[in-house]
Short mmCIF file of C-alpha atoms in Angstrom, two decimals:
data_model
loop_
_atom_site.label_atom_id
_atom_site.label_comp_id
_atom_site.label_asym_id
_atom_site.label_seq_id
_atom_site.Cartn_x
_atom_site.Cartn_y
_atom_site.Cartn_z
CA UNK A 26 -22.42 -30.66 25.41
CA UNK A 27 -19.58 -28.58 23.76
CA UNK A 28 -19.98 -24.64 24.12
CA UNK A 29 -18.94 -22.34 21.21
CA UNK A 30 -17.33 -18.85 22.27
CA UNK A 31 -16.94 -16.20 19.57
CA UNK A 32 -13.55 -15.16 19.47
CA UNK A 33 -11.61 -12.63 17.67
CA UNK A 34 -8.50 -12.97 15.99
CA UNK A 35 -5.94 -10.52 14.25
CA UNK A 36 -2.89 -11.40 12.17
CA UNK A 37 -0.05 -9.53 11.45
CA UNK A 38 2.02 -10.84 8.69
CA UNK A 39 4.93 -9.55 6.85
CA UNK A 40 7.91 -10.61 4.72
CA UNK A 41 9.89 -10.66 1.02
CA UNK A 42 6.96 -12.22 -0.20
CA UNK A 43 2.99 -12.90 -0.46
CA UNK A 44 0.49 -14.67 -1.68
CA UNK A 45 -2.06 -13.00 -4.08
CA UNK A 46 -4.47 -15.84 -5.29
CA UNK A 47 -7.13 -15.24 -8.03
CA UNK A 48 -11.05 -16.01 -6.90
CA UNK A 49 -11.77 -18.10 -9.30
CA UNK A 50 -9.27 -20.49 -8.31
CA UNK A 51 -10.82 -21.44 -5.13
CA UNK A 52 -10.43 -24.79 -5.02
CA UNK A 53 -6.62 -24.91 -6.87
CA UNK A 54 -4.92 -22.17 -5.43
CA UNK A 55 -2.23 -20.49 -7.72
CA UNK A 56 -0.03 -18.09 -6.34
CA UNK A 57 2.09 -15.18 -8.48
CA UNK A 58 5.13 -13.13 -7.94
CA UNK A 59 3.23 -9.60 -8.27
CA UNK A 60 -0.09 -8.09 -7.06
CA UNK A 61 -3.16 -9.17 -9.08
CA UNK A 62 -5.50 -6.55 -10.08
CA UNK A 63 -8.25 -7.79 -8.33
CA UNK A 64 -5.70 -7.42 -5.13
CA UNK A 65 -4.67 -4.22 -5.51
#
């Protein structure tokens, strides 16, 4: 019998670049060179 914990996680990230993906891609993800709107 496997036991589940809940566990929480937080990520720091930083660089040149990023990702900003669009949500209607979710299955393809495209990535562009500026901020969508939907990200900003």
């Amino acid at each position: 019998m496997q036991e589940y914990f809940d566990k929480t996680f937080c990520l720091e990230v930083w660089g040149d670049y990023a990702c900003f993906t669009r949500p209607e891609m979710k299955v393809e993800r495209v990535s562009y060179d500026v901020i969508t709107p939907s990200a900003a």
